[in-house]
PDB file of C-alpha atoms in Angstrom:
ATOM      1  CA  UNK A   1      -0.006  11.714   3.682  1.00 94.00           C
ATOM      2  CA  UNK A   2      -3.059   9.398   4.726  1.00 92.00           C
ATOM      3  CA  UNK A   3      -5.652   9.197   1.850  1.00 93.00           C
ATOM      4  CA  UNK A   4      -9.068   8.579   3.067  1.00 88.00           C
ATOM      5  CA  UNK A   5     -11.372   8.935   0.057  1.00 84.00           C
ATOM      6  CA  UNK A   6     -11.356   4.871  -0.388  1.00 83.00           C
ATOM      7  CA  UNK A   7     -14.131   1.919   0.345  1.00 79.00           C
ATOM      8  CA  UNK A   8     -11.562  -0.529   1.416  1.00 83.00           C
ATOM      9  CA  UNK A   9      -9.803   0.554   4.573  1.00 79.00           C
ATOM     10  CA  UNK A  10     -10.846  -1.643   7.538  1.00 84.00           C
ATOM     11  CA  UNK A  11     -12.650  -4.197   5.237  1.00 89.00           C
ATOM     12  CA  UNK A  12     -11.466  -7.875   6.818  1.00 95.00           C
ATOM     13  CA  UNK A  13     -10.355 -10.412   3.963  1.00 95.00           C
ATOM     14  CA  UNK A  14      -8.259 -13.566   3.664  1.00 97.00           C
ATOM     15  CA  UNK A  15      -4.701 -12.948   2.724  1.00 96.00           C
ATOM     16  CA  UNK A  16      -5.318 -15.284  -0.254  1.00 96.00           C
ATOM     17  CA  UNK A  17      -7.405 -13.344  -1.658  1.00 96.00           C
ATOM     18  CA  UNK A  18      -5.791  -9.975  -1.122  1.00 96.00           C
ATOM     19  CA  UNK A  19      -2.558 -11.411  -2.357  1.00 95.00           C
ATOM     20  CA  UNK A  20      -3.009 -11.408  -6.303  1.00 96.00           C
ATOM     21  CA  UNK A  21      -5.273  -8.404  -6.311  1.00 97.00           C
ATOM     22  CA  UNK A  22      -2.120  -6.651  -5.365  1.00 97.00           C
ATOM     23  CA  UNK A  23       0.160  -8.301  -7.178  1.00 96.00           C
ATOM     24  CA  UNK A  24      -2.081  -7.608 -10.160  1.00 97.00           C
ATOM     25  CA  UNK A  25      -1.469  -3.935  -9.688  1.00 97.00           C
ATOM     26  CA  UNK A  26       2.041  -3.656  -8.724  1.00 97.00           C
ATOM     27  CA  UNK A  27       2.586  -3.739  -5.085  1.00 97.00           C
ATOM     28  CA  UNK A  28       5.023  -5.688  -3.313  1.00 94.00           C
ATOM     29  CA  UNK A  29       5.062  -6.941  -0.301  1.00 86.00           C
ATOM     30  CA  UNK A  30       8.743  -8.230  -0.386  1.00 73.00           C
ATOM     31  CA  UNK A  31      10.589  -7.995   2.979  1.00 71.00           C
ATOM     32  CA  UNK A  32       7.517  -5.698   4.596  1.00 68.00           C
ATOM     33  CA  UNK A  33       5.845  -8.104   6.864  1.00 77.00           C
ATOM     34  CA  UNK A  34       5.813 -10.318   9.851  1.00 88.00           C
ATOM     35  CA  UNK A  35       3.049 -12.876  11.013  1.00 88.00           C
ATOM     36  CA  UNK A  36       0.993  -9.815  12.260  1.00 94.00           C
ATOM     37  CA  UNK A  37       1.576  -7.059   9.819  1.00 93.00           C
ATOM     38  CA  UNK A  38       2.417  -6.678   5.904  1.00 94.00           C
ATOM     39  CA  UNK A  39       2.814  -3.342   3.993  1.00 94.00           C
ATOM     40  CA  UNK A  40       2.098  -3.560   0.076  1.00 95.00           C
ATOM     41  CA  UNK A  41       4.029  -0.784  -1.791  1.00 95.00           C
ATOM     42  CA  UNK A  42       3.984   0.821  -4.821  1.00 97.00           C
ATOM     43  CA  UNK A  43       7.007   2.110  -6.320  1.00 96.00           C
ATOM     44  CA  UNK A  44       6.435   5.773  -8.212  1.00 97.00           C
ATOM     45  CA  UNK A  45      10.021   6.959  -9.770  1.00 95.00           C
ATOM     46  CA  UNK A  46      10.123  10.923 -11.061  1.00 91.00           C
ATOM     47  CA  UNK A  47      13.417  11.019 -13.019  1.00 88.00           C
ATOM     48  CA  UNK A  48      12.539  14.513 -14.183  1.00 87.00           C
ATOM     49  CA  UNK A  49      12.738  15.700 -10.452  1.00 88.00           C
ATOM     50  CA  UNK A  50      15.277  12.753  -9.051  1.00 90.00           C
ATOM     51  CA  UNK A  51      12.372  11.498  -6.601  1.00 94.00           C
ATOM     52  CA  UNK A  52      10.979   8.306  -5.271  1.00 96.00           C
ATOM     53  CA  UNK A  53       7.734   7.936  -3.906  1.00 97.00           C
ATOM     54  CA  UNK A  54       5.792   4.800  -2.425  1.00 96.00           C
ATOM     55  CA  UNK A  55       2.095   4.057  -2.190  1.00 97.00           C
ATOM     56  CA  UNK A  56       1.721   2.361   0.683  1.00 95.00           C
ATOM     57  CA  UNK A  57      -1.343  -0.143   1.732  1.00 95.00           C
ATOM     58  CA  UNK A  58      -0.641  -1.224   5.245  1.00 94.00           C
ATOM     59  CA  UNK A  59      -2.841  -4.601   6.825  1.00 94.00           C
ATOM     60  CA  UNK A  60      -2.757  -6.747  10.108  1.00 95.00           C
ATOM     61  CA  UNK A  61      -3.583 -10.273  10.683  1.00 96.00           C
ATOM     62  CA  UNK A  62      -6.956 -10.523  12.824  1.00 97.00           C
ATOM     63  CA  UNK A  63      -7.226 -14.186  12.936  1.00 97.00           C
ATOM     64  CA  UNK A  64      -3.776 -16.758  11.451  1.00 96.00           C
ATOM     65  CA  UNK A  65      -0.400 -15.668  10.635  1.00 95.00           C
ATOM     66  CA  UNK A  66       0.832 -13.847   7.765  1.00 92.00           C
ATOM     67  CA  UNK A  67       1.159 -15.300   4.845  1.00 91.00           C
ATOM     68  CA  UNK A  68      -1.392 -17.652   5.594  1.00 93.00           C
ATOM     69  CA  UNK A  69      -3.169 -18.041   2.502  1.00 95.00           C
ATOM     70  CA  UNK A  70      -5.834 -18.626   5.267  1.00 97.00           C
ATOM     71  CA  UNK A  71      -5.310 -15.625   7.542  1.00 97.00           C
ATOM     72  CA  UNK A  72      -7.598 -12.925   8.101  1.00 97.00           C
ATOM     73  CA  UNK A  73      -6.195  -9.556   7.483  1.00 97.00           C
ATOM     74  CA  UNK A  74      -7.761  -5.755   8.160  1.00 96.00           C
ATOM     75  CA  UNK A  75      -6.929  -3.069   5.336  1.00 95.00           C
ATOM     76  CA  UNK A  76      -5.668   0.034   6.761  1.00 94.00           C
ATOM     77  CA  UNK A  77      -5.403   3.325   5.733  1.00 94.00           C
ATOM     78  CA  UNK A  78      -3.462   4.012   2.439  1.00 96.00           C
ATOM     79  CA  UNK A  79      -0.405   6.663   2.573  1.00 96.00           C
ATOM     80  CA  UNK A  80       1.460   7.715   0.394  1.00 97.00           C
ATOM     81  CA  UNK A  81       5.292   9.117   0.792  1.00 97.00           C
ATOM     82  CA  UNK A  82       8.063  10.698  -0.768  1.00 96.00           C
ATOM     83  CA  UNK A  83      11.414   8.511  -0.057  1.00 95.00           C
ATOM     84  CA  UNK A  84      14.548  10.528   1.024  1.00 92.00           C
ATOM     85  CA  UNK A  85      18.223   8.735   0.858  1.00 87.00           C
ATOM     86  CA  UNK A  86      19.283   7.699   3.047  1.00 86.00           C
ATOM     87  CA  UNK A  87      16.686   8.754   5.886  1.00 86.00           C
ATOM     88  CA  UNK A  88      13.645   6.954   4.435  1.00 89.00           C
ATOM     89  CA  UNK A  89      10.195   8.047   3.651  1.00 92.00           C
ATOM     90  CA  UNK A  90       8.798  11.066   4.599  1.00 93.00           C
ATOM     91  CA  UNK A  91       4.638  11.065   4.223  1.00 94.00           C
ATOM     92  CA  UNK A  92       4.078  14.380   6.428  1.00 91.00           C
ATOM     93  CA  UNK A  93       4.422  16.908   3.270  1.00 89.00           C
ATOM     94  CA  UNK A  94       2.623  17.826   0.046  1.00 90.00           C
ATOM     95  CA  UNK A  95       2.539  15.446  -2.994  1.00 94.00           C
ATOM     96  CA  UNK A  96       2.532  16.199  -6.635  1.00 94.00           C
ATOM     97  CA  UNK A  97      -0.390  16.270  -8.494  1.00 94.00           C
ATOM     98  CA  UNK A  98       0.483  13.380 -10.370  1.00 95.00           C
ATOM     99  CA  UNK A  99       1.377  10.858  -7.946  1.00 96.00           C
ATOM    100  CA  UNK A 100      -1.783  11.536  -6.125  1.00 96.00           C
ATOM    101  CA  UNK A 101      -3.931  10.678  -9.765  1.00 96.00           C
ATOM    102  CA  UNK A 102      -1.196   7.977  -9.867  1.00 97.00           C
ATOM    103  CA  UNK A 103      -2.385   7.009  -6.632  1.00 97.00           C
ATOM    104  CA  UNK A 104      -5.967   7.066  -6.743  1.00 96.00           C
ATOM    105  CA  UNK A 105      -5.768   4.568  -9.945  1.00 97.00           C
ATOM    106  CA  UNK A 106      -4.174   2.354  -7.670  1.00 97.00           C
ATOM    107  CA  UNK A 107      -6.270   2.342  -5.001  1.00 96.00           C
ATOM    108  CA  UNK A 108      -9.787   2.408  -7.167  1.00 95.00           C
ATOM    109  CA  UNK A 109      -7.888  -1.222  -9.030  1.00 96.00           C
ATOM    110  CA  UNK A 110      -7.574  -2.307  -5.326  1.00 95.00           C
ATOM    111  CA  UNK A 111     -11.463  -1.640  -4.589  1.00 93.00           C
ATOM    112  CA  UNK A 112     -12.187  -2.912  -7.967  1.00 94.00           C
ATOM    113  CA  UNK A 113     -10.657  -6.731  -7.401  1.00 94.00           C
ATOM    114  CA  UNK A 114     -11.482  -6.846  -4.005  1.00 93.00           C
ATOM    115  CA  UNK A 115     -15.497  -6.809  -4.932  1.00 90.00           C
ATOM    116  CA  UNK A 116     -17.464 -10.178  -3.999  1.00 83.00           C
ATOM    117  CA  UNK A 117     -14.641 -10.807  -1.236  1.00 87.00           C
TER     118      UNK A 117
END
């Protein structure tokens, strides 16, 4: 599911900077990138229903290589996803009510620390 109700999509920013405003808020960015892309997820366990479900914050390098502290990256839409084992994540269905608030915290702490860059 894209969400589209946020300021930051297609804003242009060095990686640098992008980096510990993310970290900040608990997205990793482990093994999802290359020197043109990176994905910055956020992990959202339900125990009470057995479900996993990842915020996802997708970017591409416009000028440099990822992870260029240097590079120029473009925000992309957010989505968000509910993972299924051992097929992977499925983002074209309904989320809970929850992880959609839990999402929108996320992404309005992403706006927040990316102000003045």
């Amino acid at each position: 599911m894209k969400l589209t109700d946020y300021n930051f999509p297609e804003k242009e920013l060095k990686f640098g900077n992008l980096l510990p405003v993310m970290d900040e808020l608990g997205f990793v960015h482990a093994e999802q990138w290359d020197y043109e892309r990176v994905m910055f997820d956020y992990k959202m366990l339900d125990e009470r229903v057995n479900a996993t479900y990842y915020l996802r914050v997708p970017a591409y390098a416009v000028e440099g290589d990822i992870p260029g502290e240097d590079t120029i990256v473009k925000l992309m839409t957010p989505i968000v996803g509910r993972h299924y084992y051992p097929h992977g994540v499925e983002y074209d269905e309904e989320m809970p009510s929850k992880v959609l608030n839990k999402c929108a915290t996320k992404l309005k702490g992403i706006e927040e620390g990316l102000k003045g860059f």
